[in-house]
mmCIF file of C-alpha atoms in Angstrom:
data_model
loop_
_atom_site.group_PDB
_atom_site.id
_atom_site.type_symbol
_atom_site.label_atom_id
_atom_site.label_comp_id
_atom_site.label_asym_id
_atom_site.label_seq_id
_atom_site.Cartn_x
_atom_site.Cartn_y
_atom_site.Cartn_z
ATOM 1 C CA UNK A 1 12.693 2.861 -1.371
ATOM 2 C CA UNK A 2 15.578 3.930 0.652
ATOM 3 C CA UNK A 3 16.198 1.356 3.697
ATOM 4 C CA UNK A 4 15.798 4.225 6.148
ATOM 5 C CA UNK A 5 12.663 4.789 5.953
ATOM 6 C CA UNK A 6 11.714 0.188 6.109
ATOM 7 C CA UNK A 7 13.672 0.607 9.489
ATOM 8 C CA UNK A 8 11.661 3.472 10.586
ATOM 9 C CA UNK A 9 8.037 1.705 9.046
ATOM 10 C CA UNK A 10 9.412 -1.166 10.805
ATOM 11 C CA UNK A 11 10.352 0.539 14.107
ATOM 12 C CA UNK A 12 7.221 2.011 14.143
ATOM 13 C CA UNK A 13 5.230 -1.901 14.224
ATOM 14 C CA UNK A 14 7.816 -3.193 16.431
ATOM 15 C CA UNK A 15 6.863 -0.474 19.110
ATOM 16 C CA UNK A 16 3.174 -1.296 19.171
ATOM 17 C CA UNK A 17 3.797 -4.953 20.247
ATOM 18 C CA UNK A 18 4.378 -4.846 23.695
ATOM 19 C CA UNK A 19 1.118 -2.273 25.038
ATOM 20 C CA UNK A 20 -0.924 -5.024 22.559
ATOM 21 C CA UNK A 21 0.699 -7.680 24.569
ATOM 22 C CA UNK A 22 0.369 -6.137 27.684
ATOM 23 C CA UNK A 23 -3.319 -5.093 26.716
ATOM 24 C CA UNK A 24 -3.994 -8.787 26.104
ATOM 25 C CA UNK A 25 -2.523 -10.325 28.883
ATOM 26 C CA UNK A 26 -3.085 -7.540 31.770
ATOM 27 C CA UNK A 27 -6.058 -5.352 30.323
ATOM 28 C CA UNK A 28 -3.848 -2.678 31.241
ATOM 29 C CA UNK A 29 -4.152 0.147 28.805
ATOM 30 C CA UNK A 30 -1.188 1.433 27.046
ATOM 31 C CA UNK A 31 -2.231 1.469 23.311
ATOM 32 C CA UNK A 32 -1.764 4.209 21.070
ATOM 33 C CA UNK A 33 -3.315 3.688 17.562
ATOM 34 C CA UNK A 34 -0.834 2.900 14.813
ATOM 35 C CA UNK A 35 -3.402 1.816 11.642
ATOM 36 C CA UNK A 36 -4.626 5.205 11.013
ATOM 37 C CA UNK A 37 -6.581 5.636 8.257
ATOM 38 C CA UNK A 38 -8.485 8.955 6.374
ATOM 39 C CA UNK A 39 -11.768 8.151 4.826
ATOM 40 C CA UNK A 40 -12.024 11.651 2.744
ATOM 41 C CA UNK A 41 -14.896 11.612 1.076
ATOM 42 C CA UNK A 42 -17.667 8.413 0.007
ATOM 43 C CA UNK A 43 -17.933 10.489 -3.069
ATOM 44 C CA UNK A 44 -16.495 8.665 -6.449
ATOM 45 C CA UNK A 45 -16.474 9.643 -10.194
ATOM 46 C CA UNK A 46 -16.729 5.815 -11.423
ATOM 47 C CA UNK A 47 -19.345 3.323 -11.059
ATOM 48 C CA UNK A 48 -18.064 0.301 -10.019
ATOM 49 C CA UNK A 49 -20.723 -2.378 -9.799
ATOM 50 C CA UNK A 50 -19.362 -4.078 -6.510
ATOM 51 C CA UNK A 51 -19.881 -0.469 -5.009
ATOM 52 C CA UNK A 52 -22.478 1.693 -3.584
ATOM 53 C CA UNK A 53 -20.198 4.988 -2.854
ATOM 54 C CA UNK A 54 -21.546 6.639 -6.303
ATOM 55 C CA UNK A 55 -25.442 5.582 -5.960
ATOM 56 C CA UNK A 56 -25.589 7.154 -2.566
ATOM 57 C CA UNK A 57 -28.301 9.545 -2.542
ATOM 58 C CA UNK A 58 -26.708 12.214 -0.375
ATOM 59 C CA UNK A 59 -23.495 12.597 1.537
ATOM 60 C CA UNK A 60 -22.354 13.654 4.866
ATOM 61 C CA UNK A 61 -21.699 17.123 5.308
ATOM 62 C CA UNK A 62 -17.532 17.022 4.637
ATOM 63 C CA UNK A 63 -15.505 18.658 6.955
ATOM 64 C CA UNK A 64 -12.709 21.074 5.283
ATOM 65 C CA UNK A 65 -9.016 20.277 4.382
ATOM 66 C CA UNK A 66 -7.730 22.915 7.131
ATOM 67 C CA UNK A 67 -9.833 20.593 9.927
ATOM 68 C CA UNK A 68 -8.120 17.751 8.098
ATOM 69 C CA UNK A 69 -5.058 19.426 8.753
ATOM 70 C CA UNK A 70 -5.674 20.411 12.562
ATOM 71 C CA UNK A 71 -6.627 16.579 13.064
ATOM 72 C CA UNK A 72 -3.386 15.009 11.512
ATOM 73 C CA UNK A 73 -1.366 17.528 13.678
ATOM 74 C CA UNK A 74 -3.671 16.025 16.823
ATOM 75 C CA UNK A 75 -2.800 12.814 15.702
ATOM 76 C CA UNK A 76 1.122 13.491 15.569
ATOM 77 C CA UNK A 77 1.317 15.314 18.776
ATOM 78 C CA UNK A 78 -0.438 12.447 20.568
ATOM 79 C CA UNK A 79 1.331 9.233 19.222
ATOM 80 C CA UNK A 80 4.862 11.021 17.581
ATOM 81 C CA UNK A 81 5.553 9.796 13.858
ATOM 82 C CA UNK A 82 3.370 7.859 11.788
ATOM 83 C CA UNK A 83 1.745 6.294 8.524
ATOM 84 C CA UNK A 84 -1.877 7.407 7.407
ATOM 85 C CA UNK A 85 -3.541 5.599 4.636
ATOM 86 C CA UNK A 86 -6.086 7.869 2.534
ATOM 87 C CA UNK A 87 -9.217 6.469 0.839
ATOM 88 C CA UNK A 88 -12.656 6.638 -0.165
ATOM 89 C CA UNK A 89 -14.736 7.142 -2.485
ATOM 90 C CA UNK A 90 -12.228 8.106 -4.946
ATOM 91 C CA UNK A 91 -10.046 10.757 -2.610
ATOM 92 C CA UNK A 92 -8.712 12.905 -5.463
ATOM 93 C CA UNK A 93 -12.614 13.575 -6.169
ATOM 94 C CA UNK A 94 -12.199 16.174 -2.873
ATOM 95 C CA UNK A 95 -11.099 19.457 -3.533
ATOM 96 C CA UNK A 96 -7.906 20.541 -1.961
ATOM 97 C CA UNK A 97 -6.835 17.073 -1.581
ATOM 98 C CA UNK A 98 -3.357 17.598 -2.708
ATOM 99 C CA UNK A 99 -2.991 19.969 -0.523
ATOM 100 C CA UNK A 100 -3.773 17.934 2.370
ATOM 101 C CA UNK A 101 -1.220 15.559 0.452
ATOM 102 C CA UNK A 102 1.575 18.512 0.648
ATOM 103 C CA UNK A 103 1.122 19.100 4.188
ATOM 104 C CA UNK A 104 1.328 15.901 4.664
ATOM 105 C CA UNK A 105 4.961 15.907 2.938
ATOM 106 C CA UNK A 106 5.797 19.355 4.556
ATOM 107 C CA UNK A 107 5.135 17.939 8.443
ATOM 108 C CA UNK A 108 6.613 14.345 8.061
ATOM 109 C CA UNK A 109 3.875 12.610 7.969
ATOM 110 C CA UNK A 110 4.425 9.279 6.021
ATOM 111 C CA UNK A 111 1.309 8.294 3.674
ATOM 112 C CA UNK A 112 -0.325 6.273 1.508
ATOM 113 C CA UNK A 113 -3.468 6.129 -0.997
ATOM 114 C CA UNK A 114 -5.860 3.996 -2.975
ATOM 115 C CA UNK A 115 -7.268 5.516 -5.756
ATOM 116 C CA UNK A 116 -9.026 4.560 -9.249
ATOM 117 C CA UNK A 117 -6.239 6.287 -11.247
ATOM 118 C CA UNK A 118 -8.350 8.550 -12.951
ATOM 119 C CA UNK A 119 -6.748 11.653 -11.775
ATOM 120 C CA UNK A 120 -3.539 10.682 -13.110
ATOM 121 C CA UNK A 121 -4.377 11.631 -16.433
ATOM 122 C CA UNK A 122 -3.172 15.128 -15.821
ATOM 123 C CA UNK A 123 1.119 15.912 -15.609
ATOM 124 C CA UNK A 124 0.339 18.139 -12.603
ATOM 125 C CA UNK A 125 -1.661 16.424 -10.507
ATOM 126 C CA UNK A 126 1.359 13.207 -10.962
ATOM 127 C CA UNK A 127 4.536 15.709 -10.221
ATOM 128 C CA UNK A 128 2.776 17.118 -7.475
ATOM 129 C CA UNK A 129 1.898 13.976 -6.006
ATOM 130 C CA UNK A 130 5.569 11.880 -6.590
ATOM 131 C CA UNK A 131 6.804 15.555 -4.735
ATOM 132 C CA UNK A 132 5.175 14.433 -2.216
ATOM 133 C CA UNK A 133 7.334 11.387 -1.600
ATOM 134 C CA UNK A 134 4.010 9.161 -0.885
ATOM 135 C CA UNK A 135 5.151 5.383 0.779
ATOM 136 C CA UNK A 136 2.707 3.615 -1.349
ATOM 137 C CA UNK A 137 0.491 4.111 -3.876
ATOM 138 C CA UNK A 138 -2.405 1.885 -4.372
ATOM 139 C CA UNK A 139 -4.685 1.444 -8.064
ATOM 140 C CA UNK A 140 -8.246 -0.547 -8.117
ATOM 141 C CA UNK A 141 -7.368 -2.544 -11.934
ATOM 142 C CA UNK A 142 -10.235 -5.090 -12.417
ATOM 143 C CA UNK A 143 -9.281 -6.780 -15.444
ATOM 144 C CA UNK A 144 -6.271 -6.806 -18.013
ATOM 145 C CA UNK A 145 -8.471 -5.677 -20.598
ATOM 146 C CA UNK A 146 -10.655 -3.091 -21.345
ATOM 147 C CA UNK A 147 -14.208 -5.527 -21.913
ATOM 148 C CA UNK A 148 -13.482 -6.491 -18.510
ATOM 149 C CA UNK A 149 -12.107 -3.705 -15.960
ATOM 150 C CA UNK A 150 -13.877 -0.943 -17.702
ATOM 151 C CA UNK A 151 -17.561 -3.057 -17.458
ATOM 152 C CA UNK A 152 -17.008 -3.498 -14.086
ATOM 153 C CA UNK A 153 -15.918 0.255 -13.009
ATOM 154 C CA UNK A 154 -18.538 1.727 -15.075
ATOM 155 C CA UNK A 155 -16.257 4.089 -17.516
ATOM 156 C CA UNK A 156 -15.050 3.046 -20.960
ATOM 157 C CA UNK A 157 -11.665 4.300 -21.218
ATOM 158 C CA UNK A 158 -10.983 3.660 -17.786
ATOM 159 C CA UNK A 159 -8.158 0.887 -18.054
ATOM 160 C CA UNK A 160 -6.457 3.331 -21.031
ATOM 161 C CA UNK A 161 -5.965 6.476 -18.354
ATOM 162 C CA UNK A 162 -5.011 4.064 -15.881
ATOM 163 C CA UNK A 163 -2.142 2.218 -17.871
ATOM 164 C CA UNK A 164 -1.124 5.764 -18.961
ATOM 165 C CA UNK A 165 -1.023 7.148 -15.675
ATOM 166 C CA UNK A 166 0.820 4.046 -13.955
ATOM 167 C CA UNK A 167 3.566 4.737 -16.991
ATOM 168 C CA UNK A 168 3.381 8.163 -15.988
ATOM 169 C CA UNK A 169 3.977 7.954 -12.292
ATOM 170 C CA UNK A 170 6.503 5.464 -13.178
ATOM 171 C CA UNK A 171 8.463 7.815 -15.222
ATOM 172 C CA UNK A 172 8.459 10.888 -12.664
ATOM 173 C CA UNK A 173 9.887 8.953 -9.924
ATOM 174 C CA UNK A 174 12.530 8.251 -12.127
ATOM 175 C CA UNK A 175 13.121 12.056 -12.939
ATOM 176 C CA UNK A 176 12.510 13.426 -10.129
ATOM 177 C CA UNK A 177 14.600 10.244 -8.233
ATOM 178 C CA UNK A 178 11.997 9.419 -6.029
ATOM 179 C CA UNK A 179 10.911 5.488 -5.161
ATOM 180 C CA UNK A 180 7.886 4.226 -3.729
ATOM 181 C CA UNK A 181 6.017 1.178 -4.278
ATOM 182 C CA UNK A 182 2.743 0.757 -7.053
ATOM 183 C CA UNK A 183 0.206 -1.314 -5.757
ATOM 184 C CA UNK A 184 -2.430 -3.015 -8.059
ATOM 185 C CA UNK A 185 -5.683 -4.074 -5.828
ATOM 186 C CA UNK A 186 -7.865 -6.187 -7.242
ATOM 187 C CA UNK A 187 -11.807 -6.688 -6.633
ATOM 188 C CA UNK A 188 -12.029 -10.777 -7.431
ATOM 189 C CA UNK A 189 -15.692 -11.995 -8.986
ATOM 190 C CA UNK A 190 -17.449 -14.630 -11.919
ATOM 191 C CA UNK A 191 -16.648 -11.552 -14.388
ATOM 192 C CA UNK A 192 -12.657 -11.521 -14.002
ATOM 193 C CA UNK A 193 -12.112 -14.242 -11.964
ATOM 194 C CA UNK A 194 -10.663 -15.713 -15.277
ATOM 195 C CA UNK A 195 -8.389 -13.608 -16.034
ATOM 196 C CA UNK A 196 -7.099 -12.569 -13.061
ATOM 197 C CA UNK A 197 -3.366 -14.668 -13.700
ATOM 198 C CA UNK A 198 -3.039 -12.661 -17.051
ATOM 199 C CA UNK A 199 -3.707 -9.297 -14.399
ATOM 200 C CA UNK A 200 -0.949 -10.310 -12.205
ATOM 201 C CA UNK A 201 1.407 -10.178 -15.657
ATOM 202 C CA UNK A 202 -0.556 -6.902 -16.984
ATOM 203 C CA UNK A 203 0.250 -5.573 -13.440
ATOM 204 C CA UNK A 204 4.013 -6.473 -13.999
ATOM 205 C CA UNK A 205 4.394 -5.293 -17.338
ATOM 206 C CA UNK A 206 3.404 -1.812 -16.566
ATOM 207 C CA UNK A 207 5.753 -1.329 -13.812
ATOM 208 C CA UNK A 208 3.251 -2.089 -10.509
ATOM 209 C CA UNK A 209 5.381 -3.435 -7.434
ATOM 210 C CA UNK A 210 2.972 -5.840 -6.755
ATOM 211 C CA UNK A 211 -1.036 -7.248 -6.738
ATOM 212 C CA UNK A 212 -3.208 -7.915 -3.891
ATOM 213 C CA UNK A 213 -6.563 -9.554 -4.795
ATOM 214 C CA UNK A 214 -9.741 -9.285 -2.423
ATOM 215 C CA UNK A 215 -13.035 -11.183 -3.260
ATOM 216 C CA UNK A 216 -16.162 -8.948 -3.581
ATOM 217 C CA UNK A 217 -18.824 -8.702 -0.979
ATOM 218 C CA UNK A 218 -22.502 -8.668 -1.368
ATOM 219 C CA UNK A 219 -23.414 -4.926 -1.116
ATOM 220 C CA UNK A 220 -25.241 -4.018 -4.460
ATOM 221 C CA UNK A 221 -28.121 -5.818 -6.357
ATOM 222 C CA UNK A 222 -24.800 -6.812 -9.143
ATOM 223 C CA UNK A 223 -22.409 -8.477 -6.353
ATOM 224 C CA UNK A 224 -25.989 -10.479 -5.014
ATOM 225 C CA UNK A 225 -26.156 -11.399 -8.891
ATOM 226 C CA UNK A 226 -23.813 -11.392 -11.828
ATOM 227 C CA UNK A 227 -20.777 -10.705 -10.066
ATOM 228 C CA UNK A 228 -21.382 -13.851 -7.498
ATOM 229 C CA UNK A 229 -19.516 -16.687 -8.814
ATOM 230 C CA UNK A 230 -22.198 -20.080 -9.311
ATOM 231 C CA UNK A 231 -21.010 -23.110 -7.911
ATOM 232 C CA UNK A 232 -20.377 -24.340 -11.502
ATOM 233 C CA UNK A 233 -18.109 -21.342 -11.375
ATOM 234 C CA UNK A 234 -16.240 -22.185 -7.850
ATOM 235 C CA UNK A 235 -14.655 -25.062 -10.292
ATOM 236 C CA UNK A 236 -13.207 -23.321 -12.665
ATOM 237 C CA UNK A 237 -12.595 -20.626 -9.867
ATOM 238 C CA UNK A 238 -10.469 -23.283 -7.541
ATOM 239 C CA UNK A 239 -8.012 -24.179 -11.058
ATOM 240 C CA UNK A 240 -7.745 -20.321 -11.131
ATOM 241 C CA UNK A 241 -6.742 -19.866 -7.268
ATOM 242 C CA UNK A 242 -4.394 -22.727 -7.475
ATOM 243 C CA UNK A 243 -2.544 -21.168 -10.526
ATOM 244 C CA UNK A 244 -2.050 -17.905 -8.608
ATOM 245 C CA UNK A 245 -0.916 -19.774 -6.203
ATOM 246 C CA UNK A 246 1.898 -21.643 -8.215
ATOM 247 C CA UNK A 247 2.899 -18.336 -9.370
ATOM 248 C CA UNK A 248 3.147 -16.690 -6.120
ATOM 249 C CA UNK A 249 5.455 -19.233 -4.887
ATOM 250 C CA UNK A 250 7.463 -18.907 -8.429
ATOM 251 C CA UNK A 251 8.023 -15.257 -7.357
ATOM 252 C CA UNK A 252 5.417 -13.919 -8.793
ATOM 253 C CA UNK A 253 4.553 -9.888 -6.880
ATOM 254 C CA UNK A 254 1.264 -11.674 -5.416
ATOM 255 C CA UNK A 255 0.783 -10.063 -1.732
ATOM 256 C CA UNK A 256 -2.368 -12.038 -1.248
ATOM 257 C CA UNK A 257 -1.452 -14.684 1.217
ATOM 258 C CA UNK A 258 -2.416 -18.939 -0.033
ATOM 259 C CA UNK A 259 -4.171 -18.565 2.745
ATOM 260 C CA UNK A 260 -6.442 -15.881 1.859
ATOM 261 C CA UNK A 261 -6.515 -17.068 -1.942
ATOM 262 C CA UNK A 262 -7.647 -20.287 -1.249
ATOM 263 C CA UNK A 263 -10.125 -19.006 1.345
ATOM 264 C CA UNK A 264 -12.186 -17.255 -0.960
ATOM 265 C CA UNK A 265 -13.881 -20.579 -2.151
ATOM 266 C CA UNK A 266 -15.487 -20.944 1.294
ATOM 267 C CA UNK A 267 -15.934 -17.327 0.970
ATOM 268 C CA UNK A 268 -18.187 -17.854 -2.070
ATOM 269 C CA UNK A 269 -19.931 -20.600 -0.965
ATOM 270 C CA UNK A 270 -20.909 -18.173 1.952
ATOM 271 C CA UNK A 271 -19.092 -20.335 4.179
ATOM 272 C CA UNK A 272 -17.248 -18.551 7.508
ATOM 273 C CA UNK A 273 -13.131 -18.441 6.495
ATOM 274 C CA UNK A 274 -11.033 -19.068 9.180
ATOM 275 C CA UNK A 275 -9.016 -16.050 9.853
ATOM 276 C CA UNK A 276 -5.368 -15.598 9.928
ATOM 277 C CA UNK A 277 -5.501 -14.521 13.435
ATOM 278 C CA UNK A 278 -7.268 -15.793 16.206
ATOM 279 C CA UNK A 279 -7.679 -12.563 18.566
ATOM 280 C CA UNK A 280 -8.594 -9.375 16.265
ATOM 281 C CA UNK A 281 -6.866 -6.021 17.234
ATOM 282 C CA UNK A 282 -8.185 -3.920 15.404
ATOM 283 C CA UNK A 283 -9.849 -1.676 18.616
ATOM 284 C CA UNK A 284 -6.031 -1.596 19.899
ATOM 285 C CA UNK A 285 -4.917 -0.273 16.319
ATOM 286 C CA UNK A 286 -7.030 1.445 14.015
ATOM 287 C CA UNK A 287 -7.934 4.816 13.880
ATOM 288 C CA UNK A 288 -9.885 5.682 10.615
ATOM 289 C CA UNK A 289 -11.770 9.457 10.345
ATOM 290 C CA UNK A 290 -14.426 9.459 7.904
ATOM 291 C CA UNK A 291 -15.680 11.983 6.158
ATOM 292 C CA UNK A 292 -17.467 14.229 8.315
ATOM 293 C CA UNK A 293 -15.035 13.395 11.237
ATOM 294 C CA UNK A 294 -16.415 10.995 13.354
ATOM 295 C CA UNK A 295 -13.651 8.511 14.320
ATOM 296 C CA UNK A 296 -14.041 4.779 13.710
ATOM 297 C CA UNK A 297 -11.700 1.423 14.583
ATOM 298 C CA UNK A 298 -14.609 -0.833 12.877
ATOM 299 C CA UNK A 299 -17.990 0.045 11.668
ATOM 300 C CA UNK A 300 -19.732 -2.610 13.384
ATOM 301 C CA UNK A 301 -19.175 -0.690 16.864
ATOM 302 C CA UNK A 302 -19.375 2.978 18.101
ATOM 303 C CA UNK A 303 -17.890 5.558 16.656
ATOM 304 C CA UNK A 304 -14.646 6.396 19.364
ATOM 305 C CA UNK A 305 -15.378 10.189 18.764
ATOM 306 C CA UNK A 306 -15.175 12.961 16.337
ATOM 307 C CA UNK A 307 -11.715 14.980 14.828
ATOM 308 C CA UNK A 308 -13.972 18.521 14.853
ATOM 309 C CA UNK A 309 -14.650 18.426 18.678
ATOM 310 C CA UNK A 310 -11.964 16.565 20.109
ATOM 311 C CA UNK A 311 -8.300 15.654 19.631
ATOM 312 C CA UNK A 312 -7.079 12.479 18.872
ATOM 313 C CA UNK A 313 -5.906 11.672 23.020
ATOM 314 C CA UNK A 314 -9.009 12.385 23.822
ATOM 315 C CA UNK A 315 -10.580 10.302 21.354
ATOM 316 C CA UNK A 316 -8.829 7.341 22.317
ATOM 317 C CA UNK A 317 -8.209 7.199 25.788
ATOM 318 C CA UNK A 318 -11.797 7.895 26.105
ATOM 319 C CA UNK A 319 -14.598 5.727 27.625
ATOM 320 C CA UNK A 320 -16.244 5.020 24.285
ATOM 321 C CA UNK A 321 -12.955 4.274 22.863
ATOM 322 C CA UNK A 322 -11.827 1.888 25.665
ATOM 323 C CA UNK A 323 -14.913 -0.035 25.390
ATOM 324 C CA UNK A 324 -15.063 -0.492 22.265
ATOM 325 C CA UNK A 325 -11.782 -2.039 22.595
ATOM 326 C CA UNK A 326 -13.124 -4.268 24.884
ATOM 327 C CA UNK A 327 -15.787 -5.293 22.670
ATOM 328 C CA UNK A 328 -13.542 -5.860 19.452
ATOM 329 C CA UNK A 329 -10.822 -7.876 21.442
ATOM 330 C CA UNK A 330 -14.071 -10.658 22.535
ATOM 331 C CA UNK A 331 -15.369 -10.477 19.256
ATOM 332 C CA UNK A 332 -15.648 -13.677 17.087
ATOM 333 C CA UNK A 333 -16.584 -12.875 13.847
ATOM 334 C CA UNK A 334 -12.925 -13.636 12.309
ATOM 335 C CA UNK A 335 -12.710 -11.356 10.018
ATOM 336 C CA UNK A 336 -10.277 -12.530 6.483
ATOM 337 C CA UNK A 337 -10.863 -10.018 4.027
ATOM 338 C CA UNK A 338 -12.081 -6.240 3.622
ATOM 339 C CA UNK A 339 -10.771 -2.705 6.054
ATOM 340 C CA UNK A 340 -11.393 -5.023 9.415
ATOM 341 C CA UNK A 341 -8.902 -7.990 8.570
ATOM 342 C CA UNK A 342 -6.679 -8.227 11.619
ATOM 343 C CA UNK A 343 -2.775 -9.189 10.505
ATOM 344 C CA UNK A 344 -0.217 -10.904 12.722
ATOM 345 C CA UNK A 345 3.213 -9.464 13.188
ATOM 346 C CA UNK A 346 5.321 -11.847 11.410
ATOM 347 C CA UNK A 347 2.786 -11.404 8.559
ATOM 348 C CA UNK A 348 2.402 -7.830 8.517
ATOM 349 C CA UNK A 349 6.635 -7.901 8.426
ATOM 350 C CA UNK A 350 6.692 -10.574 5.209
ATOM 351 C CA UNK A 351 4.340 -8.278 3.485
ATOM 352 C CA UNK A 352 6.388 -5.014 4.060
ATOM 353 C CA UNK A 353 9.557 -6.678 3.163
ATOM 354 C CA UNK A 354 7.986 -8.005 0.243
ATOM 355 C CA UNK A 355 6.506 -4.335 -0.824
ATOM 356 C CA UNK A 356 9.301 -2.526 -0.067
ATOM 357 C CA UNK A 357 12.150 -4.865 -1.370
ATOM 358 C CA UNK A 358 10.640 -5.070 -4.752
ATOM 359 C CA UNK A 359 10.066 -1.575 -4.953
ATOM 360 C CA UNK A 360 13.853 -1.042 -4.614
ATOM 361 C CA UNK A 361 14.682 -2.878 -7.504
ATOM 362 C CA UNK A 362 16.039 -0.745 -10.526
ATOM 363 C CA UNK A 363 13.118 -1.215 -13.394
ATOM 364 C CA UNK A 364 13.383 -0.053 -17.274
ATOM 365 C CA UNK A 365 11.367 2.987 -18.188
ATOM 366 C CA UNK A 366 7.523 2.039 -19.034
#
C-alpha cells in the first residue's frame, strides 16, 4: 500500500473530528458524511444460514449503474474526496457492477468491498478488479475447512473457489504491481466457533492481510437454533476467545479488538455488551444508499432521503437528515457489533495502521 494514499485515508478521518466535536459540544451543524457506504443489491447467489438476503421473496426495484454513477459524482461534489465501501447481498451478483467499480477507479474515488469470493473464479473478473486499484478487499470465510464454511454458506465447493481466488488476486497484484489489503471476515457461531484459531492460520497461509470475526445475530430460524451457541457451549467458547486473544497479542493479523472478542460471551448469553464508545456517531457519519436509493445512516431511524430525487447536500443537510442526527446522538442502545458499531478515533487509527502496514509487507507468491 503506498504511504500516500494512509496519509490521505488518514487526512481524510482527521478532518471529520472537529464539526463531530463541535456538533457535540455546540449542536452547531457542520458535518459532512465520511462512512459512506453502497448497499447494491440484497440479492446473493449463496445461502448462508445466518442470512436472510437469498430467502427474500421479492426485491426492491434496483436502481441502474448510470444512477449509481450520477449519485457517487453527488457525493464527491458535495464532501470533495472520499472512501465508499460496497456490499450486499453478494455485489458482484449485479450486473454492470464492475463497471460501477471502473468509474469508480477512473474519477478517484477510493473503494472498498465485501464479497463471498465466488466471482473470483473467473481471470477477468480478478484483472479487472486489481485494475481498479480497490483499498481493501473484504471475503466472508466461515471455516478452514470445507465440512464447515461450505455447510454454513450453503454451496459445496465454496471454500475451494474461494482459496483459489484469494491465490489468484494475490498473484495479479503482484503482476500487475498493485497492493491493497485482503480481508477475511468471519461470521462467529456453535458450528465454527471451534475452529476459528485454525481460520486465523488458514487466513494467513493463503495470503489474507488480516481476520476480523463478528458473532452472528438472531435473524433466521438456524441463528435462533443450531447456530446459537448453548451455555454448555459458552465454556468451551470462552477457552476459544481467550486463545484468539493470546494470539492477537503474539502478532497474530486479528483486527477484532479483546474487547469485542471477549464481549461476545455476554453477547450470547443475550446479555447488553458495553460498547466501545459511549456517544454513537453514526447520524454525523454514515451515509449508506441501498438498493433502490433511499439513503440510510442506521436502519432503526428514517431514511435521510433518496440518491434518484435528490443529491447528496440535499440529503444531508436536510430536515429528516438533521433529526435523525439528533435522534442517533441521544440514543442508548450501545451498539458493539454489526454495520451500526460506532468506533473511536484512536481506534479507528490502530485499525488502519494495522490494515495498511501489514498489507505493505513483501509476501511469497501463494
Amino acid at each position: 500500500m503506498d504511504p500516500a494514499v494512509i496519509c490521505r485515508l488518514g487526512l481524510r478521518k482527521l478532518s471529520s473530528m472537529l464539526p463531530e466535536a463541535i456538533y457535540l459540544n455546540t449542536d452547531v451543524d457542520l458535518t459532512r458524511p465520511s462512512d459512506i457506504r453502497a448497499t447494491v443489491t440484497h440479492r446473493c447467489n449463496y445461502k448462508c444460514l445466518h442470512c436472510a438476503c437469498w430467502r427474500f421473496e421479492s426485491y426492491p426495484q434496483e436502481i441502474s449503474i448510470d444512477q449509481w454513477k450520477t449519485a457517487l459524482g453527488s457525493i464527491k461534489e458535495f464532501v470533495g474526496p472520499y472512501r465508499i465501501q460496497f456490499h450486499g447481498g453478494e455485489p458482484f451478483v449485479k450486473k454492470g457492477f464492475l463497471d460501477l467499480l471502473e468509474f469508480c477507479g477512473k474519477e478517484s474515488i477510493d473503494f472498498g468491498l465485501i464479497t463471498n469470493g465466488s466471482a473470483f473464479a473467473s481471470d477477468r473478473v480478478v484483472d479487472r478488479l486489481v485494475a481498479t486499484r480497490p483499498l481493501m478487499i473484504e471475503i466472508s470465510v466461515d471455516g478452514p475447512s470445507p465440512e464447515v464454511h461450505d455447510r454454513l454458506r450453503g454451496v459445496p465447493g465454496s471454500l475451494e473457489c474461494i482459496s483459489a481466488g484469494t491465490r489468484k488476486l494475490w498473484n495479479t497484484q503482484l503482476r500487475l504491481g498493485i497492493r491493497f489489503p485482503i480481508r477475511i471476515k468471519a461470521t462467529l457461531n456453535a458450528v465454527n466457533y471451534r475452529v476459528m484459531p485454525d481460520l486465523v492460520t488458514w487466513a494467513v497461509d493463503r495470503g489474507a492481510t488480516t481476520i476480523d470475526i463478528m458473532p452472528i445475530f438472531e435473524w433466521t430460524d438456524e441463528t435462533r437454533g443450531e447456530l446459537w451457541p448453548s451455555p454448555a457451549d459458552l465454556v468451551d467458547l470462552q477457552i476459544v476467545i481467550e486463545e484468539l486473544v493470546h494470539m492477537k497479542a503474539a502478532g497474530a493479523p486479528i483486527e477484532t479488538s479483546e474487547h469485542k472478542m471477549r464481549g461476545m460471551l455476554n453477547h450470547f448469553r443475550r446479555e447488553k455488551v458495553p460498547p466501545e464508545v459511549s456517544t454513537c456517531r453514526i447520524g454525523l457519519r454514515v451515509f449508506d444508499i441501498h438498493p433502490a436509493g433511499q439513503v440510510f445512516s442506521c436502519v432503526d431511524y428514517a431514511a435521510l432521503g433518496d440518491v434518484t430525487r435528490q443529491s447528496a447536500r440535499e440529503i444531508w443537510t436536510g430536515d429528516v437528515a438533521r433529526e435523525v442526527r439528533r435522534q442517533t446522538v441521544a440514543c442508548t442502545k450501545g451498539c458493539t457489533y454489526g454495520c451500526k458499531e460506532s468506533k473511536s478515533m484512536v481506534q479507528t487509527i490502530k485499525r488502519g495502521l494495522m490494515v495498511f502496514g501489514l498489507s505493505a509487507r513483501p509476501k511469497a507468491d501463494r
